Short mmCIF file of N, CA and C in Angstrom, two decimals:
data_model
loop_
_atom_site.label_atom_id
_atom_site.label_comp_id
_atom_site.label_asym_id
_atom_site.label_seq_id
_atom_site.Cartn_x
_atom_site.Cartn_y
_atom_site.Cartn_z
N UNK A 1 14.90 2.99 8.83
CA UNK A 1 16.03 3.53 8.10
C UNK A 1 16.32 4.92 8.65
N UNK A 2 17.49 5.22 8.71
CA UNK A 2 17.96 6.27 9.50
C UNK A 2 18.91 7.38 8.42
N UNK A 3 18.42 8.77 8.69
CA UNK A 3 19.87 9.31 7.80
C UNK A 3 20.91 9.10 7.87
N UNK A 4 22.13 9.21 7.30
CA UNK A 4 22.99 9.00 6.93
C UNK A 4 24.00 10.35 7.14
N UNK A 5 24.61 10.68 8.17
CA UNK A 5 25.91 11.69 7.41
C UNK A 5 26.44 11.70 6.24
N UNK A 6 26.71 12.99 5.34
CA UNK A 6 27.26 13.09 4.10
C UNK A 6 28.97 13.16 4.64
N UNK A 7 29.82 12.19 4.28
CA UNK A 7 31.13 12.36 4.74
C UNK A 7 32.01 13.32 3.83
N UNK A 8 33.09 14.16 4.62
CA UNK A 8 33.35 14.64 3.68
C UNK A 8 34.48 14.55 2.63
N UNK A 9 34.60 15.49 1.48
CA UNK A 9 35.03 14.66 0.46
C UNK A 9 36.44 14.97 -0.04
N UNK A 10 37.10 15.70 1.39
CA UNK A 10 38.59 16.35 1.30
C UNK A 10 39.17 14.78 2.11
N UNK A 11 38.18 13.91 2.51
CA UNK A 11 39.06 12.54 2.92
C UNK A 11 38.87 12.94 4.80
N UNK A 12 38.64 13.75 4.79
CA UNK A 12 39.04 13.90 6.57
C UNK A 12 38.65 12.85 7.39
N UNK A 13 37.57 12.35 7.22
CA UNK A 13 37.08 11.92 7.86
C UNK A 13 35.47 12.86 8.22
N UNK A 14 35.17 13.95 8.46
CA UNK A 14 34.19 14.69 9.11
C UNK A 14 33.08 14.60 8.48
N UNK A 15 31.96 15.21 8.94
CA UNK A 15 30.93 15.27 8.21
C UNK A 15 30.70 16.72 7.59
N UNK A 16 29.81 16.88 6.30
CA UNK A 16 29.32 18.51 6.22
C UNK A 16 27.99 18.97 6.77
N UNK A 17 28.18 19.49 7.68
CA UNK A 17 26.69 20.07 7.93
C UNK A 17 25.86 20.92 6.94
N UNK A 18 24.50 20.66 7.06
CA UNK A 18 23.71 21.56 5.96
C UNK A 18 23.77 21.01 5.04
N UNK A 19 23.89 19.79 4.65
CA UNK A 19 23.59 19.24 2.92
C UNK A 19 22.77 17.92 3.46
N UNK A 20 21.91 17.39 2.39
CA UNK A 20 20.78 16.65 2.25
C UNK A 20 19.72 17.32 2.50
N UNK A 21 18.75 16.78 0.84
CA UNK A 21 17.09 17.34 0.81
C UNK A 21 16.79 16.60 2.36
N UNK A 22 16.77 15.75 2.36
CA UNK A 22 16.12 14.97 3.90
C UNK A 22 16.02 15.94 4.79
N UNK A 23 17.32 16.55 5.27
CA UNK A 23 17.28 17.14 6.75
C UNK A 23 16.83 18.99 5.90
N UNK A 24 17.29 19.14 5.15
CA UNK A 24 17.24 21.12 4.73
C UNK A 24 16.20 20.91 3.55
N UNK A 25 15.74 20.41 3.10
CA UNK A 25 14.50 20.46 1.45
C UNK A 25 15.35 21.72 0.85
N UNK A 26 14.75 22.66 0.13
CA UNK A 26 15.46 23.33 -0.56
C UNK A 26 16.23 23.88 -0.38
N UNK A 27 16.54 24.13 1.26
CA UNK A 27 17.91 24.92 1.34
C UNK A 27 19.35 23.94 1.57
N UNK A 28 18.85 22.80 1.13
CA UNK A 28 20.40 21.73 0.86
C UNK A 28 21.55 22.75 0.10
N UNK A 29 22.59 21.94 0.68
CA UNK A 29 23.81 22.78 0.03
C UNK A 29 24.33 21.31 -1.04
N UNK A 30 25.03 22.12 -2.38
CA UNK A 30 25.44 21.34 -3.07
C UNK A 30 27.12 20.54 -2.44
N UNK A 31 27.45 19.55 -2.55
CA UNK A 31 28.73 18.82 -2.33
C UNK A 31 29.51 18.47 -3.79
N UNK A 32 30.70 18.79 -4.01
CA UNK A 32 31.44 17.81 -5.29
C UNK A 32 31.38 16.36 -4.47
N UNK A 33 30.96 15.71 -5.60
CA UNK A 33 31.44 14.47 -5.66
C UNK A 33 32.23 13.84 -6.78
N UNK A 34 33.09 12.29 -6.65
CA UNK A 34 33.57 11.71 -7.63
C UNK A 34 33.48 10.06 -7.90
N UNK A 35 33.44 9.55 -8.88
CA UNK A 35 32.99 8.62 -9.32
C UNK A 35 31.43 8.57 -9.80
N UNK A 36 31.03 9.58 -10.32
CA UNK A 36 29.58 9.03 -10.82
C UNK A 36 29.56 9.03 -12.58
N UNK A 37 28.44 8.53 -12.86
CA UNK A 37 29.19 7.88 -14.40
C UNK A 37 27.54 8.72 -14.71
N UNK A 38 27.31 9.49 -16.01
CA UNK A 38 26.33 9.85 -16.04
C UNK A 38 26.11 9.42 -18.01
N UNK A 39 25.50 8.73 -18.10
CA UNK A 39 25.10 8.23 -19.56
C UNK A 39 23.74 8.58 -20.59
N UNK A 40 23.67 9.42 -21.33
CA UNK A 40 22.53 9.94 -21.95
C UNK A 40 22.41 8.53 -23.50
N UNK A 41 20.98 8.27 -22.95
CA UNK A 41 20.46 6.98 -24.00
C UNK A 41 19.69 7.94 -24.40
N UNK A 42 20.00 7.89 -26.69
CA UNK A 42 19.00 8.00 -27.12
C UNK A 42 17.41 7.75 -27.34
N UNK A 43 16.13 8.25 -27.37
CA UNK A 43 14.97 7.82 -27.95
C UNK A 43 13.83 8.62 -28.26
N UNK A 44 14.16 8.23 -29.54
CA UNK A 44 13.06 9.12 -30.67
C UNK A 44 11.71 9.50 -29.99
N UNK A 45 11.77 8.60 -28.99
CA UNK A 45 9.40 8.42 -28.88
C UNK A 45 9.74 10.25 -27.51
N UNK A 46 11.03 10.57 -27.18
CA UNK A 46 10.47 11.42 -26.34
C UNK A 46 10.86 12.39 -26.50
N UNK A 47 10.48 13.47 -25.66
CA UNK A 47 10.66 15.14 -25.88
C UNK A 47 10.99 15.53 -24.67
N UNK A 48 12.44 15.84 -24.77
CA UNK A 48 14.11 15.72 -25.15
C UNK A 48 14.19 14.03 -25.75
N UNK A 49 14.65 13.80 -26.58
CA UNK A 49 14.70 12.55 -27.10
C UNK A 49 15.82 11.99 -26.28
N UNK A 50 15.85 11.98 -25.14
CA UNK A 50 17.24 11.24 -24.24
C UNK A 50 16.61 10.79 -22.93
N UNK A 51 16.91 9.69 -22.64
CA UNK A 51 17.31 9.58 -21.12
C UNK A 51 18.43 9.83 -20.35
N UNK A 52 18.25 10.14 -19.55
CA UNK A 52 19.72 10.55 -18.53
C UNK A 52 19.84 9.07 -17.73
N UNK A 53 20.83 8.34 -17.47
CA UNK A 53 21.31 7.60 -16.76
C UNK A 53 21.90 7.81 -15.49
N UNK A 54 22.48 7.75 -14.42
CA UNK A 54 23.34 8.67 -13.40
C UNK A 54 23.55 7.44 -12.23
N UNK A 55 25.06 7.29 -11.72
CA UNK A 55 25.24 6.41 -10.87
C UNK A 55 25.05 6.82 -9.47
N UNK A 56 25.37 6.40 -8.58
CA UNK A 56 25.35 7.15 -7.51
C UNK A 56 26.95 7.15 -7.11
N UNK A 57 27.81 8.14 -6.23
CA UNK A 57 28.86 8.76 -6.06
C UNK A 57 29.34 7.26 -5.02
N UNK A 58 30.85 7.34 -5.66
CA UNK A 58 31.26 5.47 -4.55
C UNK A 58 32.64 6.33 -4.01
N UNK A 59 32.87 5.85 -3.02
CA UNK A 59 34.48 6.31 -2.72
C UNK A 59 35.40 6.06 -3.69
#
C-alpha cells in the first residue's frame, strides 16, 4: 500500500504539500474538508458518556 496524495479541495486538480500524519507526524498541516457526517451516540457506562462517530471526507 502506497501513500496517497491529498488532492486539493479548491477542485484544481493539484496536490497540497505538507499534510498527512504519514509523511510529516506532528507537523501535518490541517486541510478543510466536505462531506463528513460526524454523529455523537449516547452511553451512560462511559466517561464522556458519548461516542463520536465520524465518516471519512467523499468528493
Amino acid at each position: 500500500m502506497s501513500k496517497q496524495p491529498i488532492p486539493d479541495p479548491d477542485g484544481s486538480g493539484n496536490t497540497i504539500p505538507g499534510t498527512g500524519y504519514k509523511d510529516h507526524g506532528l507537523n501535518a498541516k490541517a486541510i478543510d474538508v466536505k462531506n463528513v457526517k460526524t454523529i455523537l451516540k449516547y452511553d451512560s457506562r462511559l466517561d464522556p458518556p458519548y461516542i463520536i462517530y465520524k465518516s471519512m471526507p467523499a468528493p
